[in-house]
Coordinates of C-alpha atoms in Angstrom, one line a residue:
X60 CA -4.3 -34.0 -35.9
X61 CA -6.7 -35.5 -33.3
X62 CA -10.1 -33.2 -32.7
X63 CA -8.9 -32.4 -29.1
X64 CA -5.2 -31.1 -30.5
X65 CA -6.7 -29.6 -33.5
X66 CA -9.1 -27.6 -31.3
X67 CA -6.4 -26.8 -28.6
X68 CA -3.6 -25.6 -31.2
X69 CA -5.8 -24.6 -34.5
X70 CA -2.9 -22.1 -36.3
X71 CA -0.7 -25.2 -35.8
X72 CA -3.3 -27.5 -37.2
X73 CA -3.3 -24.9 -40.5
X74 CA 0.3 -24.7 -41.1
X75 CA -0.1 -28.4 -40.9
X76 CA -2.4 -28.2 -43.6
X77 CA -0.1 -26.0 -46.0
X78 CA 1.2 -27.5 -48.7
X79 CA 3.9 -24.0 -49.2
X80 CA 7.0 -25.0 -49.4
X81 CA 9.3 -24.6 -45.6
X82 CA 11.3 -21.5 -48.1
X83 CA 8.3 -19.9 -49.4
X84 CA 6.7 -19.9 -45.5
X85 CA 9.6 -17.9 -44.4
X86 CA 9.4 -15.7 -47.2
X87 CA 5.8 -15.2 -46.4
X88 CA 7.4 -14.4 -43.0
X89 CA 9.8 -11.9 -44.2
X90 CA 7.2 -9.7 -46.1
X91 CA 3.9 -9.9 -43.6
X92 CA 2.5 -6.4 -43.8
X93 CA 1.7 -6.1 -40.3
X94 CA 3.5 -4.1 -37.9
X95 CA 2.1 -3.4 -34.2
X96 CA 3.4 0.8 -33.3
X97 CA 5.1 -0.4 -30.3
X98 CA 6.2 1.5 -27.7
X99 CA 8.9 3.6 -29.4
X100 CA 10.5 4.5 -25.8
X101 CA 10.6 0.6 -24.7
X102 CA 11.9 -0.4 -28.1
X103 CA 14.7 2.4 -28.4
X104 CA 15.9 1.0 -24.9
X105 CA 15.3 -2.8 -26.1
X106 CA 17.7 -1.8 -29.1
X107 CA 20.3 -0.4 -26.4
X108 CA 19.8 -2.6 -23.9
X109 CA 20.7 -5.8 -26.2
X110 CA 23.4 -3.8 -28.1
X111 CA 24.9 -3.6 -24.5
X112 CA 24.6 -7.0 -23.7
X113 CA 26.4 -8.2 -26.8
X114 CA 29.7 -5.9 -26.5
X115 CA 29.7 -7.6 -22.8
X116 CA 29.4 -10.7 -23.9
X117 CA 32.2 -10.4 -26.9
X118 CA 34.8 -8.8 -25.2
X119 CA 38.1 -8.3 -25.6
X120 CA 39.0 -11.5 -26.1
X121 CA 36.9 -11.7 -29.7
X122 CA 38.9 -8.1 -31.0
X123 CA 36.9 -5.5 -32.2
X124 CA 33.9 -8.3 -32.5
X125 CA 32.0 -6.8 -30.0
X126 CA 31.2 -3.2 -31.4
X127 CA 30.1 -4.4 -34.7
X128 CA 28.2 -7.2 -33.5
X129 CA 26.6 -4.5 -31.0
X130 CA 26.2 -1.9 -33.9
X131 CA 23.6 -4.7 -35.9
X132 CA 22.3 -5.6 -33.3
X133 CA 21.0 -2.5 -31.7
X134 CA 19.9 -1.8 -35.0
X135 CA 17.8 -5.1 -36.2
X136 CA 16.2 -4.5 -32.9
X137 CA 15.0 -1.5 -33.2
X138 CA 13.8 -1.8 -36.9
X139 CA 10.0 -2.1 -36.9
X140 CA 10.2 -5.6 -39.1
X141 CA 12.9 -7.6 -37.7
X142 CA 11.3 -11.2 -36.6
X143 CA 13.7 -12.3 -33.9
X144 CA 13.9 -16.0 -32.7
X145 CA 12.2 -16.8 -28.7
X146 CA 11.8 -20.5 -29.4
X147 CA 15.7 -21.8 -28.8
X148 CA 16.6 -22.8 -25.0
X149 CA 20.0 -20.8 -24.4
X150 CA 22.2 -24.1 -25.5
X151 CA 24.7 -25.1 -28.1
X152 CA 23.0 -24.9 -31.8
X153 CA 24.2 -28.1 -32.5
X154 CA 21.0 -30.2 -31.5
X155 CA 20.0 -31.5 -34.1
X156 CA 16.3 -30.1 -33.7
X157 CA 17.9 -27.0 -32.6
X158 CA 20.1 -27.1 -36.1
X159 CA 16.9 -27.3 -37.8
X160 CA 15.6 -24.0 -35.9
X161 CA 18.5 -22.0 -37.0
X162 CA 18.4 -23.5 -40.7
X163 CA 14.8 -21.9 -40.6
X164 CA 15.8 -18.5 -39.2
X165 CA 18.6 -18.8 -41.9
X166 CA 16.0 -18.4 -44.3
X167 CA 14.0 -16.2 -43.1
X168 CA 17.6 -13.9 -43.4
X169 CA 17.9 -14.8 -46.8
X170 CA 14.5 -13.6 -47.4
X171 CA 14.3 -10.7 -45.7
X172 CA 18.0 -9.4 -46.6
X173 CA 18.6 -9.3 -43.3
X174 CA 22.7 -9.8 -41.6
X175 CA 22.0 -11.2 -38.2
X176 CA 20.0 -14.1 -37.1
X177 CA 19.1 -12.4 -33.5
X178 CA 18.0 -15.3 -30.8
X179 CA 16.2 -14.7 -27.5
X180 CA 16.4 -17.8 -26.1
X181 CA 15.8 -19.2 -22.8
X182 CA 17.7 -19.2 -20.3
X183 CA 16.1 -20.6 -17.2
X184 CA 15.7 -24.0 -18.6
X185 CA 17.4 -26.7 -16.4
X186 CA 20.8 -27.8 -18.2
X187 CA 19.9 -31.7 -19.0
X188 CA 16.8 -31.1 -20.6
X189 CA 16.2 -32.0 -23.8
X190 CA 18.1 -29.5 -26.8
X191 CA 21.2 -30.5 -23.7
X192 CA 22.7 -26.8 -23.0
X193 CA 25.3 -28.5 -20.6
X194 CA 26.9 -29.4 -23.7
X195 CA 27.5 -30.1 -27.4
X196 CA 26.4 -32.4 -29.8
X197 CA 29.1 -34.2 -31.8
X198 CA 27.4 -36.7 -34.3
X199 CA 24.4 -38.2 -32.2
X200 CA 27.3 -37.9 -29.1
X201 CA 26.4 -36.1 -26.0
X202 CA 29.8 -34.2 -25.1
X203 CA 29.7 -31.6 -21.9
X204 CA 30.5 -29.1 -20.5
X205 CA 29.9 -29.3 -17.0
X206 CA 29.9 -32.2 -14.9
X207 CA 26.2 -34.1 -14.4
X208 CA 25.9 -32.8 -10.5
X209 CA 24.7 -28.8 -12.3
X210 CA 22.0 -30.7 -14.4
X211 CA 19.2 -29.1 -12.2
X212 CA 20.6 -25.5 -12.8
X213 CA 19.8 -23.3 -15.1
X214 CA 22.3 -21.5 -18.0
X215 CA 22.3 -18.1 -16.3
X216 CA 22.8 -19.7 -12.9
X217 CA 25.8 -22.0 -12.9
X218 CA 29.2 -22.3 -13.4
X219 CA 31.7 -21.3 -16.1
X220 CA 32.3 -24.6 -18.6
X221 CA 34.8 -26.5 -17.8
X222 CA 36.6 -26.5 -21.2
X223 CA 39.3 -29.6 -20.3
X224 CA 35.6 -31.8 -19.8
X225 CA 34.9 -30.8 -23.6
X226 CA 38.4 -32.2 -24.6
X227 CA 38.3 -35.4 -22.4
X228 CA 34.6 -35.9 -23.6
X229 CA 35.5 -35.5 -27.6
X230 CA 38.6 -37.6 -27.0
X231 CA 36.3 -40.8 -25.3
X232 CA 33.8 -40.1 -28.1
X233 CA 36.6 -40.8 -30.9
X234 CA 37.8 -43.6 -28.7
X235 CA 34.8 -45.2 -28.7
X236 CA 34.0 -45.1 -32.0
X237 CA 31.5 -42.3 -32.1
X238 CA 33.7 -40.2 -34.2
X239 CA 36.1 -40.9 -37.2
X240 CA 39.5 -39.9 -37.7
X241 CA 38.5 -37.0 -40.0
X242 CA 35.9 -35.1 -37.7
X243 CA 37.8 -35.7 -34.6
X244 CA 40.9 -34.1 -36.0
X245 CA 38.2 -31.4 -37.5
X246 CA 36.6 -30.4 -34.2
X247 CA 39.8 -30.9 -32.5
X248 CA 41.3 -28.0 -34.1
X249 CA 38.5 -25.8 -34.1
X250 CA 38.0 -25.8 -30.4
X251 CA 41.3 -25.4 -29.6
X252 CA 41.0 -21.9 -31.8
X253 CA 38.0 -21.3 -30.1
X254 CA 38.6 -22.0 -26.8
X255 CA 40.9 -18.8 -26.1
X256 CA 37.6 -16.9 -27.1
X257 CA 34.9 -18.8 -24.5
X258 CA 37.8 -18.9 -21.7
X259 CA 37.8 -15.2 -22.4
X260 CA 33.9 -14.7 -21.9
X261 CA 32.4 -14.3 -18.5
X262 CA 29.6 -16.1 -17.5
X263 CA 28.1 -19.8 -18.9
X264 CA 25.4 -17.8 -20.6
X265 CA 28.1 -15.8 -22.1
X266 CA 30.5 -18.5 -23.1
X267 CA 27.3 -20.6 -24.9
X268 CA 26.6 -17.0 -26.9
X269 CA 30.3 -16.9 -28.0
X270 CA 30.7 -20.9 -29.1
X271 CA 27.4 -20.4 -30.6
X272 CA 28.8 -17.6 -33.0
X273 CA 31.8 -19.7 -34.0
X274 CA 29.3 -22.9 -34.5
X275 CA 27.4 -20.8 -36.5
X276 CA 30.1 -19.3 -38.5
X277 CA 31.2 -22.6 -39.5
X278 CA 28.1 -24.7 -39.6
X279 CA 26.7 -22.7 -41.8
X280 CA 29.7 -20.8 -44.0
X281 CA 28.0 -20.3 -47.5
X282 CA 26.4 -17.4 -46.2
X283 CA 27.9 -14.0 -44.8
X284 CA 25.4 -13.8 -41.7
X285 CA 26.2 -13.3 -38.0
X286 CA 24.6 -15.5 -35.2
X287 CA 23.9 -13.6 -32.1
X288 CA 21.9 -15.7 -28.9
X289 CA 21.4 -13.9 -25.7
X290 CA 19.1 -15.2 -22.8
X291 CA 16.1 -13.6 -22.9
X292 CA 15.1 -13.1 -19.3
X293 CA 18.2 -11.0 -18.6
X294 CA 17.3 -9.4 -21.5
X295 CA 14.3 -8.9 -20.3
X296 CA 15.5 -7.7 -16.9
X297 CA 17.8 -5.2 -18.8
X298 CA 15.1 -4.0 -20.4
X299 CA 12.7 -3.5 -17.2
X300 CA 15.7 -1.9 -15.3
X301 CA 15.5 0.3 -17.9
X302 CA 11.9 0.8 -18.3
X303 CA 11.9 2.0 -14.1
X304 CA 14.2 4.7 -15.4
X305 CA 13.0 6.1 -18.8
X306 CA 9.5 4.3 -19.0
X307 CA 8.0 4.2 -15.8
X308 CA 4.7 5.0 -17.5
X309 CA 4.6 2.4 -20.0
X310 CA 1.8 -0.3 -19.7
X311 CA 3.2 -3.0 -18.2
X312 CA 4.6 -1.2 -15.3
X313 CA 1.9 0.8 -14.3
X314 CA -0.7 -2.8 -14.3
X315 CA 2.6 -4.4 -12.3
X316 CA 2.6 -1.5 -10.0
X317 CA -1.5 -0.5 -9.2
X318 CA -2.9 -3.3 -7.2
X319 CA -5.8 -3.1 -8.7
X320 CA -4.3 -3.2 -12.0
X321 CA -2.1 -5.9 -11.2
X322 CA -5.2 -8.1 -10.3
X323 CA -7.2 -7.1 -13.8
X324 CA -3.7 -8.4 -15.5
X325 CA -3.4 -11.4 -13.8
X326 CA -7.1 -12.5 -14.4
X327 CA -7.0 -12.0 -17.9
X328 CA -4.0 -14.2 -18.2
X329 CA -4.9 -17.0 -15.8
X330 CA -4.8 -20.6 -17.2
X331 CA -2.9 -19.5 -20.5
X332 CA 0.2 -22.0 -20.7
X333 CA 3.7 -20.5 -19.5
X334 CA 1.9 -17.8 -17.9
X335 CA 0.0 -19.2 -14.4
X336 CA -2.8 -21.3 -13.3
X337 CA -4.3 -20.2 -10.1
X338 CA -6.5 -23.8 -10.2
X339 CA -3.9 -25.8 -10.5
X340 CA -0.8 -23.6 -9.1
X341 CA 1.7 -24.1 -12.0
X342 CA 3.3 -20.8 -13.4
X343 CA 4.9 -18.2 -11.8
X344 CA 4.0 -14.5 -11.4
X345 CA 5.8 -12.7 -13.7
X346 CA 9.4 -13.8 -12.2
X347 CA 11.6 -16.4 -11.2
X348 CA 12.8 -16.7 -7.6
X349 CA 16.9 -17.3 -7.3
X350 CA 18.4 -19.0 -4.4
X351 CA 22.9 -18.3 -3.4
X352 CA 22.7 -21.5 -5.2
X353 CA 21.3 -20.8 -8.9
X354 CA 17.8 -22.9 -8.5
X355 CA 14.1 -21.3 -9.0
X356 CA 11.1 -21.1 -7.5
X357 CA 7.6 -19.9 -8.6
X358 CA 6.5 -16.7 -7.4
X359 CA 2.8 -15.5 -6.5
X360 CA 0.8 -12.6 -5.1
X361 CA 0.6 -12.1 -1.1
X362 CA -1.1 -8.9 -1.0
X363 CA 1.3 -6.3 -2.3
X364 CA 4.2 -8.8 -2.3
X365 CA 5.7 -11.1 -4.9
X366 CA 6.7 -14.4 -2.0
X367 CA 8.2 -17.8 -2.7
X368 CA 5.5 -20.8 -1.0
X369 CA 8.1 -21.3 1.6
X370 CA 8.3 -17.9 2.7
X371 CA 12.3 -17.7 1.6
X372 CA 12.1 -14.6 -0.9
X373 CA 9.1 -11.8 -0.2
X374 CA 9.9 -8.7 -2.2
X375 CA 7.4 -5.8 -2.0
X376 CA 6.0 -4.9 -5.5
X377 CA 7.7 -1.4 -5.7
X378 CA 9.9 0.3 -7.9
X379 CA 13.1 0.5 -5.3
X380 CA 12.7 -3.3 -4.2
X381 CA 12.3 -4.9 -7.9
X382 CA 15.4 -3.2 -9.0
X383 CA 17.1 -4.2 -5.9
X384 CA 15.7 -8.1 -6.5
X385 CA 16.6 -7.6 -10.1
X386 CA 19.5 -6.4 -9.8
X387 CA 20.9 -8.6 -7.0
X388 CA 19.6 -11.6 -9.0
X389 CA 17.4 -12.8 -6.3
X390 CA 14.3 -12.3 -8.8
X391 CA 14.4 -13.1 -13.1
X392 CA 11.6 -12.3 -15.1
X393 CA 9.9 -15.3 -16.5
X394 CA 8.4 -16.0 -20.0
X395 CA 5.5 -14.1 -19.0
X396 CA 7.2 -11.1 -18.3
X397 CA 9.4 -11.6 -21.0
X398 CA 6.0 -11.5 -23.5
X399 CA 4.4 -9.2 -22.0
X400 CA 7.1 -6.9 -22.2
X401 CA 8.9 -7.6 -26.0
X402 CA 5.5 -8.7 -27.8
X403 CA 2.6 -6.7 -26.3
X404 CA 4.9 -3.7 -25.1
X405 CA 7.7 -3.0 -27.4
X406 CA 5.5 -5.0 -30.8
X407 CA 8.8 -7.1 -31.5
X408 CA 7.7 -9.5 -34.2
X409 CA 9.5 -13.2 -32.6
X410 CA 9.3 -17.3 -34.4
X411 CA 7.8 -18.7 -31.4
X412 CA 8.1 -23.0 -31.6
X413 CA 5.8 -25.8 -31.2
X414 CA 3.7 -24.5 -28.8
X415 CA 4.0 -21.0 -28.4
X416 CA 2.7 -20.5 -32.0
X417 CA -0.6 -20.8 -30.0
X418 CA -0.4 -19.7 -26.2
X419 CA 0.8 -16.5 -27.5
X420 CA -2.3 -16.2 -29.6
X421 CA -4.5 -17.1 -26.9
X422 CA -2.3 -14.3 -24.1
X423 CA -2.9 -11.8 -27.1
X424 CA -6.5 -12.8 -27.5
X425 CA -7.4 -12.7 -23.7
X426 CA -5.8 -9.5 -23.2
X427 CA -8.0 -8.3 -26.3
X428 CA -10.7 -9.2 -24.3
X429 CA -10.1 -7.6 -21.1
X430 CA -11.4 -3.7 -20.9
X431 CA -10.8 -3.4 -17.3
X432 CA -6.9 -2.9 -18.7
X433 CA -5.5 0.7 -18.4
X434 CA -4.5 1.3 -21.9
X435 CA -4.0 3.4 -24.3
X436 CA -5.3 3.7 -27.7
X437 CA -1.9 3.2 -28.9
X438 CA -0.8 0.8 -26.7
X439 CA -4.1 -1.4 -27.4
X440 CA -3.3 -1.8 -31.0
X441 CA 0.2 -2.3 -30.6
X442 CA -1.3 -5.6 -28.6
X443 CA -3.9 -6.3 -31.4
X444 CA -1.4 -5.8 -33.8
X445 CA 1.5 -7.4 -32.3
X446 CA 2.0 -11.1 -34.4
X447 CA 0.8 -14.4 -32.3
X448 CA 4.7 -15.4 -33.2
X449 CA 5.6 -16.7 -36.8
X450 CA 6.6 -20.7 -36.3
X451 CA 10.1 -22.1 -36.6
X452 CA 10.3 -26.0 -37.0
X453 CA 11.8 -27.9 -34.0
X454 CA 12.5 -31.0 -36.1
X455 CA 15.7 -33.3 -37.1
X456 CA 16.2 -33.4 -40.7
X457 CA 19.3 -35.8 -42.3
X458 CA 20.5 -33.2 -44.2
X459 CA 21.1 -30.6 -41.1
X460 CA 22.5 -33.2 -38.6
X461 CA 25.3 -34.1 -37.2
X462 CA 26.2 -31.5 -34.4
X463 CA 29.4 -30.0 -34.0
X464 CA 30.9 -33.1 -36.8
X465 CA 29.1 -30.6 -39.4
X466 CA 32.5 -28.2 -38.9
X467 CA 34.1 -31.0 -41.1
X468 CA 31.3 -31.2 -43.4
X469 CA 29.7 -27.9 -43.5
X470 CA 26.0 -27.4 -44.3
X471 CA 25.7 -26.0 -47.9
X472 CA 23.6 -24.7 -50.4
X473 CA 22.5 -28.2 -51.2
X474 CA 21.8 -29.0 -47.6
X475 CA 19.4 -25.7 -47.6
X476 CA 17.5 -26.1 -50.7
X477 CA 16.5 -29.8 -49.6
X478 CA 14.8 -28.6 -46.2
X479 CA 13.8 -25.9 -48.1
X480 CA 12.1 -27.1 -50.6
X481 CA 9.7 -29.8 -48.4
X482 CA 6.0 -28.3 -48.1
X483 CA 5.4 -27.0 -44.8
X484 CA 2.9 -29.6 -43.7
X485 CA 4.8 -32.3 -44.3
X486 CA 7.9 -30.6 -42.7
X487 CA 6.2 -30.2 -39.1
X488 CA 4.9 -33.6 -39.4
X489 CA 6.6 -35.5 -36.7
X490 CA 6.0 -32.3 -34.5
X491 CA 2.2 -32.4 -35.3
X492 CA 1.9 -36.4 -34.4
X493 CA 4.2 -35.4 -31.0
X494 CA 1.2 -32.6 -29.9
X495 CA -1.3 -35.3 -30.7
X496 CA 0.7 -37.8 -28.4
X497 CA -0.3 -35.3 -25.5
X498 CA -4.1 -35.8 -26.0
X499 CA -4.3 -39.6 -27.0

C-alpha cells in the first residue's frame, strides 16, 4: 500500500500482509478470546428486539418460518461470541462483491458451529449505489425492482417492489442474450415460488430480508445454515426505544441526554469517518432526518436541539420527543448511533468491510482517550474490549459469481474451498490497490 494509505488504514495494511489463508482468518475469527462484558440489559433487549423484528418480517406468508428464525436469532444475539455482519448495504446478496461477503461470513459459521449468518446491514443507502439494492443481479445483468425515478431513496424509505418489473426485466435479459435457456428457465421458476412469500412481506426492507433468505437457501445449499439481514438503523432504533424504557441509565443515553455530556461525546468523535466533521460539515449527529417523502438530511446540534440546516425538522433532545421522532420516522439513527450503541454499548463483536475495519478502531481509540466521559468501570472496558470489527472481503471472485444465475448452478463445496484456500493478502488485493486509488 502507498505510505499515506498504509498510515491512514494500518490493521488493513497488516491483513494485507498475511499470508493465512481467507479459511484459516475466519477461523482465527471464530475463536478470538476476547469478549467486551457489555451491557447485559442493552444486549438482553438487542436479542429481543431483533428476535421481534424477524417474526415481523417472516410472517404468515413464510409458515411457521418466523418463530424459529426469531428463536436463533434472539439467541446468536445475545450469546457473548456471536460476530455478526454490519458491512452489507440492505440489498439483494447476489452482487457479486456482496456474494463474496456472505461466502466469508459462511465460513466464519462453519468455524464457529454456528446456524445463522445474522447481517446488520445498511439501510439508508441510496438504492442505485453501487452493491444495486433496487434490484437483483442475474449473471453481470442489472434486473430491478423498482423503477429508476426511487434511485435517490433509501431501502427503509420507499416503495414495496414491484414484482411484475423483476419478470419483465429477467424476460429482456434472456431476450437479449444475457441469459441462456437453462438459467432463465431456472430463475424463472424460483421466483415465481418465491414471489408469493415477498408479495406477502410488508415493507421493501422487509421484502429484500425475505428474497435474501430464499437466495441464500439456494445459493448456497450444501450447507444447513439460515440467512437472516435486517437493516440496522431500525434495529437500532428498536433497540433505543427500548433502551428509553428499560435502560434509560445506560451510557449512551445519559451522554445523549446531559448537555454537557453530549458536548464531551461529540468532541471525542469529531473528524472520525461516518461519524461528523464539524470542519468540514459532513456527518450527521447521531441520526438521520426523514422527509413525507423517504429522503435524509444530516442533523446537528442547535443548543438543546437536534435541527436540519434548513430549519424543516428541530426535535428537542429529550426522552418524550426522540421517541416521538423515532417512532413517527421523522428521525433514524445513523451509523454513529448504530456503533455507539451495538459495539461500545451492548460489546456485539460485528465483520466491519473495507473501511470500517479502521474508523471503528480509531472511534474506539478516541473514546479510550477521552476521561471527561461519564462511565463506568464496567462500561469503560466493555469499550476497550469491544473488537475494532473483524474484516469481511468486499471482493468479486469467479468462483462466487454469477448473481441470482447461481440458483441453476449452485455454489458448492468446491466453489468454497477455492476462496478459501487463497492467503488473505492476496485475497483483499484489489480492495487494498482501490484504498490506495484514494491517496494517489
Amino acid at each position: 500500500m502507498l505510505p499515506d494509505a498504509e498510515k491512514a488504514h494500518p490493521r488493513l495494511a497488516a491483513l494485507g500482509r498475511s499470508t493465512r489463508s481467507v479459511a484459516d482468518y475466519y477461523a482465527d475469527v471464530a475463536n478470538d478470546p476476547v469478549v467486551a462484558p457489555g451491557d447485559p440489559v442493552s444486549r438482553r433487549l438487542l436479542a429481543r428486539a431483533a428476535g421481534s423484528m424477524v417474526q415481523q418480517v417472516f410472517g404468515p406468508g413464510c409458515g411457521d418460518l418466523g418463530e424459529r428464525l426469531r428463536d436463533r436469532a434472539a439467541a446468536a444475539v445475545a450469546a457473548p461470541r456471536t460476530v455478526v455482519s454490519l458491512a452489507e448495504h440492505h440489498a439483494s446478496i447476489t452482487h457479486p462483491e456482496t456474494t463474496t461477503v456472505v461466502a466469508g461470513e459462511v465460513l466464519y459459521a462453519l468455524a464457529s458451529g454456528a446456524d445463522t449468518v445474522l447481517s446488520f446491514a445498511g439501510g439508508t443507502v441510496p438504492l442505485d449505489n453501487e452493491l444495486f439494492p433496487r434490484g437483483a443481479m442475474v449473471g453481470w445483468h442489472k434486473v430491478p425492482f423498482l423503477p429508476r425515478k426511487f434511485r435517490r431513496l433509501s431501502p427503509v424509505a420507499c416503495p414495496r417492489m414491484d414484482t411484475s418489473l423483476f419478470r419483465d426485466g429477467l424476460r429482456a435479459a434472456y431476450k437479449d442474450g444475457h441469459l441462456d435457456a437453462e438459467t432463465y428457465d431456472e430463475v424463472g421458476a424460483w421466483w415465481a415460488g418465491t414471489e408469493p412469500e415477498i408479495e406477502a412481506a410488508g415493507a421493501y426492507w422487509q421484502q429484500i430480508s425475505v428474497l435474501n433468505l430464499r437466495t441464500f437457501e439456494r445459493m448456497f445449499p450444501s450447507w444447513s445454515l439460515s440467512y437472516v439481514m435486517l437493516p440496522v438503523e431500525l434495529l437500532t432504533r428498536d433497540l433505543l426505544l427500548a433502551c428509553l424504557d428499560d435502560a434509560p441509565d445506560s451510557w449512551v443515553l445519559r451522554h445523549l441526554f446531559d448537555a454537557r455530556l453530549r458536548m464531551t461525546l461529540l468532541k471525542a468523535l469529531d473528524g472520525v469517518r461516518t461519524f461528523w466533521d464539524s470542519d468540514s460539515g459532513k456527518g450527521t449527529f447521531l441520526f438521520w432526518a426523514a422527509d413525507d417523502s423517504g429522503r435524509l438530511a444530516p442533523v446537528g446540534l442547535d443548543g438543546g436541539d437536534l435541527v436540519t440546516a434548513d430549519g424543516t425538522v428541530r426535535v428537542p433532545i429529550a426522552p418524550g420527543p426522540l421517541r416521538e421522532a423515532m417512532a413517527a420516522g421523522t428521525l433514524i439513527p445513523a451509523s454513529s448511533c448504530v456503533f455507539l450503541l451495538l459495539a461500545f454499548q451492548t460489546g456485539l463483536r460485528n465483520f466491519g468491510g473495507l473501511l470500517q475495519y479502521d474508523y471503528l478502531a480509531e472511534a474506539r481509540q478516541r473514546l479510550t482517550r477521552a476521561t471527561a466521559l461519564d462511565l463506568t468501570d464496567a462500561e469503560r472496558r466493555t469499550i476497550v474490549d469491544s473488537p475494532d470489527s473483524f474484516y469481511v472481503n468486499f471482493e468479486e471472485k469467479d468462483a462466487l459469481s454469477g448473481g441470482l444465475a447461481r440458483i441453476a448452478r449452485p455454489i458448492g463445496e468446491a466453489d468454497l474451498h477455492t476462496v478459501g484456500t487463497e492467503p488473505m493478502g492476496r485475497s483483499i488485493g484489489g480492495c487494498l490497490s482501490w484504498v490506495d486509488s484514494l491517496y494517489s
